[in-house]
PDB file of C-alpha atoms in Angstrom:
ATOM      1  CA  MET A 336       0.000   0.000   0.000  1.00 50.00           C
ATOM      2  CA  ARG A 337       2.863   2.385   0.713  1.00 66.00           C
ATOM      3  CA  PRO A 338       4.292   2.405  -2.826  1.00 65.00           C
ATOM      4  CA  ARG A 339       0.830   3.263  -4.168  1.00 68.00           C
ATOM      5  CA  ARG A 340       0.493   6.169  -1.704  1.00 67.00           C
ATOM      6  CA  ARG A 341       3.914   7.507  -2.699  1.00 68.00           C
ATOM      7  CA  ALA A 342       2.999   7.327  -6.374  1.00 66.00           C
ATOM      8  CA  LEU A 343      -0.252   9.214  -5.752  1.00 61.00           C
ATOM      9  CA  THR A 344       1.562  11.859  -3.703  1.00 72.00           C
ATOM     10  CA  ALA A 345       4.119  12.337  -6.497  1.00 67.00           C
ATOM     11  CA  LEU A 346       1.321  12.540  -9.083  1.00 60.00           C
ATOM     12  CA  TYR A 347      -0.544  15.207  -7.076  1.00 64.00           C
ATOM     13  CA  ALA A 348       2.664  17.212  -6.589  1.00 65.00           C
ATOM     14  CA  CYS A 349       3.392  17.164 -10.341  1.00 60.00           C
ATOM     15  CA  ALA A 350      -0.175  18.206 -11.133  1.00 62.00           C
ATOM     16  CA  ALA A 351       0.069  21.125  -8.695  1.00 62.00           C
ATOM     17  CA  LEU A 352       3.364  22.262 -10.213  1.00 61.00           C
ATOM     18  CA  LEU A 353       2.006  22.090 -13.750  1.00 62.00           C
ATOM     19  CA  ALA A 354      -1.124  23.998 -12.764  1.00 61.00           C
ATOM     20  CA  GLY A 355       1.037  26.691 -11.176  1.00 58.00           C
ATOM     21  CA  CYS A 356       3.138  27.046 -14.324  1.00 53.00           C
ATOM     22  CA  SER A 357       0.104  27.456 -16.565  1.00 53.00           C
ATOM     23  CA  SER A 358      -1.362  30.278 -14.458  1.00 51.00           C
ATOM     24  CA  ALA A 359       1.816  32.301 -13.956  1.00 51.00           C
ATOM     25  CA  GLY A 360       1.330  34.622 -16.929  1.00 53.00           C
ATOM     26  CA  PRO A 361       4.004  35.654 -19.412  1.00 53.00           C
ATOM     27  CA  ALA A 362       7.584  34.965 -18.401  1.00 51.00           C
ATOM     28  CA  ARG A 363       9.790  37.952 -17.679  1.00 53.00           C
ATOM     29  CA  THR A 364      13.124  38.179 -19.379  1.00 51.00           C
ATOM     30  CA  SER A 365      16.185  39.932 -18.083  1.00 52.00           C
ATOM     31  CA  ALA A 366      17.862  42.390 -20.407  1.00 53.00           C
ATOM     32  CA  TRP A 367      20.915  44.626 -20.375  1.00 54.00           C
ATOM     33  CA  PHE A 368      18.834  47.666 -21.283  1.00 51.00           C
ATOM     34  CA  ALA A 369      15.556  48.718 -19.804  1.00 59.00           C
ATOM     35  CA  PRO A 370      12.638  48.305 -22.245  1.00 65.00           C
ATOM     36  CA  ALA A 371      12.042  52.075 -22.226  1.00 64.00           C
ATOM     37  CA  SER A 372      15.595  52.780 -23.396  1.00 61.00           C
ATOM     38  CA  VAL A 373      15.256  50.224 -26.202  1.00 64.00           C
ATOM     39  CA  ALA A 374      11.954  51.800 -27.276  1.00 65.00           C
ATOM     40  CA  MET A 375      13.549  55.266 -27.283  1.00 63.00           C
ATOM     41  CA  MET A 376      16.430  53.980 -29.387  1.00 61.00           C
ATOM     42  CA  MET A 377      14.041  52.356 -31.876  1.00 66.00           C
ATOM     43  CA  GLN A 378      12.106  55.631 -32.240  1.00 68.00           C
ATOM     44  CA  GLY A 379      15.307  57.562 -32.897  1.00 64.00           C
ATOM     45  CA  ASN A 380      15.289  59.573 -29.654  1.00 64.00           C
ATOM     46  CA  THR A 381      18.483  57.966 -28.384  1.00 65.00           C
ATOM     47  CA  SER A 382      21.343  56.542 -30.402  1.00 69.00           C
ATOM     48  CA  ALA A 383      23.248  53.382 -29.620  1.00 72.00           C
ATOM     49  CA  TYR A 384      26.389  55.500 -29.214  1.00 76.00           C
ATOM     50  CA  SER A 385      24.868  57.580 -26.436  1.00 75.00           C
ATOM     51  CA  LEU A 386      23.747  54.416 -24.621  1.00 72.00           C
ATOM     52  CA  LEU A 387      27.226  52.969 -25.045  1.00 77.00           C
ATOM     53  CA  GLY A 388      28.759  56.212 -23.745  1.00 78.00           C
ATOM     54  CA  ALA A 389      26.469  56.131 -20.717  1.00 75.00           C
ATOM     55  CA  GLY A 390      27.515  52.538 -20.033  1.00 75.00           C
ATOM     56  CA  VAL A 391      31.220  53.403 -20.279  1.00 73.00           C
ATOM     57  CA  ALA A 392      30.757  56.416 -17.992  1.00 73.00           C
ATOM     58  CA  TYR A 393      28.950  54.245 -15.450  1.00 71.00           C
ATOM     59  CA  LEU A 394      31.758  51.670 -15.503  1.00 66.00           C
ATOM     60  CA  ALA A 395      34.437  54.376 -15.146  1.00 66.00           C
ATOM     61  CA  TYR A 396      32.639  56.096 -12.282  1.00 66.00           C
ATOM     62  CA  ASP A 397      31.455  52.846 -10.591  1.00 64.00           C
ATOM     63  CA  PRO A 398      29.278  54.314  -7.817  1.00 63.00           C
ATOM     64  CA  LEU A 399      29.479  51.144  -5.706  1.00 64.00           C
ATOM     65  CA  ALA A 400      33.285  51.127  -5.448  1.00 65.00           C
ATOM     66  CA  PRO A 401      34.874  52.383  -2.218  1.00 69.00           C
ATOM     67  CA  ASN A 402      36.070  55.990  -2.324  1.00 80.00           C
ATOM     68  CA  TRP A 403      39.321  55.438  -0.418  1.00 84.00           C
ATOM     69  CA  GLU A 404      42.047  52.822  -0.636  1.00 88.00           C
ATOM     70  CA  ILE A 405      43.780  52.253   2.724  1.00 91.00           C
ATOM     71  CA  ILE A 406      47.285  50.819   3.014  1.00 93.00           C
ATOM     72  CA  GLU A 407      48.007  50.006   6.626  1.00 94.00           C
ATOM     73  CA  GLN A 408      51.437  49.289   8.077  1.00 95.00           C
ATOM     74  CA  PRO A 409      52.029  48.160  11.676  1.00 93.00           C
ATOM     75  CA  LEU A 410      54.941  50.024  13.292  1.00 93.00           C
ATOM     76  CA  GLY A 411      54.957  48.180  16.599  1.00 90.00           C
ATOM     77  CA  GLU A 412      52.597  47.101  19.362  1.00 90.00           C
ATOM     78  CA  GLY A 413      49.428  49.125  18.808  1.00 90.00           C
ATOM     79  CA  HIS A 414      51.165  51.647  16.538  1.00 95.00           C
ATOM     80  CA  PHE A 415      50.002  51.950  12.918  1.00 96.00           C
ATOM     81  CA  ALA A 416      50.751  54.102   9.881  1.00 96.00           C
ATOM     82  CA  MET A 417      48.084  54.494   7.211  1.00 95.00           C
ATOM     83  CA  GLN A 418      48.281  55.764   3.660  1.00 96.00           C
ATOM     84  CA  LEU A 419      44.961  56.712   2.094  1.00 92.00           C
ATOM     85  CA  ARG A 420      44.341  57.348  -1.581  1.00 91.00           C
ATOM     86  CA  GLN A 421      41.018  58.607  -2.917  1.00 86.00           C
ATOM     87  CA  ARG A 422      39.902  57.213  -6.246  1.00 79.00           C
ATOM     88  CA  SER A 423      40.560  59.398  -9.273  1.00 75.00           C
ATOM     89  CA  ILE A 424      37.002  59.906 -10.483  1.00 72.00           C
ATOM     90  CA  ASN A 425      34.783  60.837  -7.560  1.00 70.00           C
ATOM     91  CA  SER A 426      31.890  63.049  -6.665  1.00 67.00           C
ATOM     92  CA  GLY A 427      32.828  64.911  -3.519  1.00 67.00           C
ATOM     93  CA  GLY A 428      34.295  63.490  -0.340  1.00 68.00           C
ATOM     94  CA  ASP A 429      37.075  66.064  -0.104  1.00 72.00           C
ATOM     95  CA  GLY A 430      36.997  66.339   3.690  1.00 78.00           C
ATOM     96  CA  GLU A 431      36.330  62.755   4.626  1.00 86.00           C
ATOM     97  CA  ALA A 432      39.915  61.518   5.146  1.00 89.00           C
ATOM     98  CA  ARG A 433      39.663  62.178   8.895  1.00 92.00           C
ATOM     99  CA  GLN A 434      36.413  60.180   9.056  1.00 91.00           C
ATOM    100  CA  VAL A 435      37.952  57.264   7.157  1.00 91.00           C
ATOM    101  CA  VAL A 436      40.947  57.237   9.523  1.00 94.00           C
ATOM    102  CA  ALA A 437      38.628  57.380  12.560  1.00 94.00           C
ATOM    103  CA  ARG A 438      36.523  54.464  11.278  1.00 93.00           C
ATOM    104  CA  ARG A 439      39.614  52.357  10.590  1.00 94.00           C
ATOM    105  CA  ALA A 440      41.153  53.239  13.971  1.00 95.00           C
ATOM    106  CA  ASN A 441      37.917  52.271  15.751  1.00 95.00           C
ATOM    107  CA  LEU A 442      37.898  48.954  13.920  1.00 94.00           C
ATOM    108  CA  LEU A 443      41.527  48.244  14.850  1.00 94.00           C
ATOM    109  CA  MET A 444      40.792  49.292  18.433  1.00 93.00           C
ATOM    110  CA  ARG A 445      37.816  46.933  18.792  1.00 91.00           C
ATOM    111  CA  ASP A 446      39.498  43.996  17.042  1.00 91.00           C
ATOM    112  CA  GLY A 447      42.681  44.312  19.103  1.00 88.00           C
ATOM    113  CA  GLY A 448      40.946  44.676  22.477  1.00 87.00           C
ATOM    114  CA  TYR A 449      42.092  48.255  23.057  1.00 90.00           C
ATOM    115  CA  SER A 450      40.052  50.923  24.838  1.00 89.00           C
ATOM    116  CA  GLY A 451      40.993  53.957  22.747  1.00 91.00           C
ATOM    117  CA  TYR A 452      43.354  55.438  20.214  1.00 94.00           C
ATOM    118  CA  ARG A 453      45.358  58.609  19.760  1.00 95.00           C
ATOM    119  CA  LEU A 454      45.763  60.278  16.392  1.00 95.00           C
ATOM    120  CA  LEU A 455      49.442  61.217  16.278  1.00 95.00           C
ATOM    121  CA  ARG A 456      49.606  62.668  12.768  1.00 95.00           C
ATOM    122  CA  LEU A 457      47.246  63.377   9.875  1.00 95.00           C
ATOM    123  CA  GLU A 458      48.402  65.034   6.663  1.00 94.00           C
ATOM    124  CA  GLU A 459      46.164  65.611   3.653  1.00 91.00           C
ATOM    125  CA  SER A 460      47.315  66.695   0.201  1.00 89.00           C
ATOM    126  CA  VAL A 461      46.520  66.493  -3.493  1.00 87.00           C
ATOM    127  CA  GLU A 462      48.797  64.708  -5.959  1.00 86.00           C
ATOM    128  CA  SER A 463      48.720  66.247  -9.417  1.00 85.00           C
ATOM    129  CA  THR A 464      48.734  63.093 -11.500  1.00 78.00           C
ATOM    130  CA  ARG A 465      47.557  62.729 -15.078  1.00 78.00           C
ATOM    131  CA  PRO A 466      44.797  62.664 -16.211  1.00 79.00           C
ATOM    132  CA  PHE A 467      43.135  63.467 -12.864  1.00 78.00           C
ATOM    133  CA  ALA A 468      44.437  64.921  -9.599  1.00 81.00           C
ATOM    134  CA  GLN A 469      44.100  62.573  -6.637  1.00 85.00           C
ATOM    135  CA  ARG A 470      43.557  63.347  -2.962  1.00 88.00           C
ATOM    136  CA  VAL A 471      45.882  61.473  -0.577  1.00 90.00           C
ATOM    137  CA  ALA A 472      46.337  61.380   3.180  1.00 93.00           C
ATOM    138  CA  GLU A 473      48.823  59.918   5.645  1.00 96.00           C
ATOM    139  CA  ALA A 474      47.978  59.149   9.255  1.00 96.00           C
ATOM    140  CA  GLU A 475      49.661  57.637  12.273  1.00 97.00           C
ATOM    141  CA  ILE A 476      47.737  56.270  15.254  1.00 96.00           C
ATOM    142  CA  ARG A 477      48.598  54.640  18.555  1.00 96.00           C
ATOM    143  CA  LEU A 478      46.086  52.296  20.167  1.00 94.00           C
ATOM    144  CA  GLN A 479      45.760  52.570  23.943  1.00 92.00           C
ATOM    145  CA  ARG A 480      44.899  50.089  26.662  1.00 87.00           C
ATOM    146  CA  SER A 481      42.649  51.102  29.535  1.00 80.00           C
ATOM    147  CA  ALA A 482      44.570  52.604  32.480  1.00 75.00           C
ATOM    148  CA  THR A 483      41.713  51.982  34.925  1.00 77.00           C
ATOM    149  CA  PHE A 484      40.941  48.419  33.861  1.00 72.00           C
ATOM    150  CA  PRO A 485      44.096  46.951  32.256  1.00 66.00           C
ATOM    151  CA  GLU A 486      42.448  43.557  31.718  1.00 66.00           C
ATOM    152  CA  PHE A 487      39.922  45.103  29.327  1.00 58.00           C
TER     153      PHE A 487
END
């Protein structure tokens, strides 16, 4: 009796799946371009070159990429030097080097079991490189243990 029950259960499951597929409506397809942009191109409002240029500009700008590259070098127990380099093509963020250093110092502090940090040096400048100028910063921090509770 059990094999018959299993066969009926499998048959009902297949019937339910097939019924679900027939009532789902038209299948959606994924495309590189939105349908509106394709329609505009077909009507002559937008050329393929302008769409290609927009795609290249998006890839060059890459809004999801991090704005700063951090190179970190340990100088001793709880003593770190950081070199920060902002990406060449950006939209703002000129005064955020101090915030980036503070976030990285807080992360090092928490991961290392320290209670605080001291910013020893922070220098910001602009390197005139070709084709774009690039903002850079150098920082030096010292992580500190708690004086009141040394075990923390």
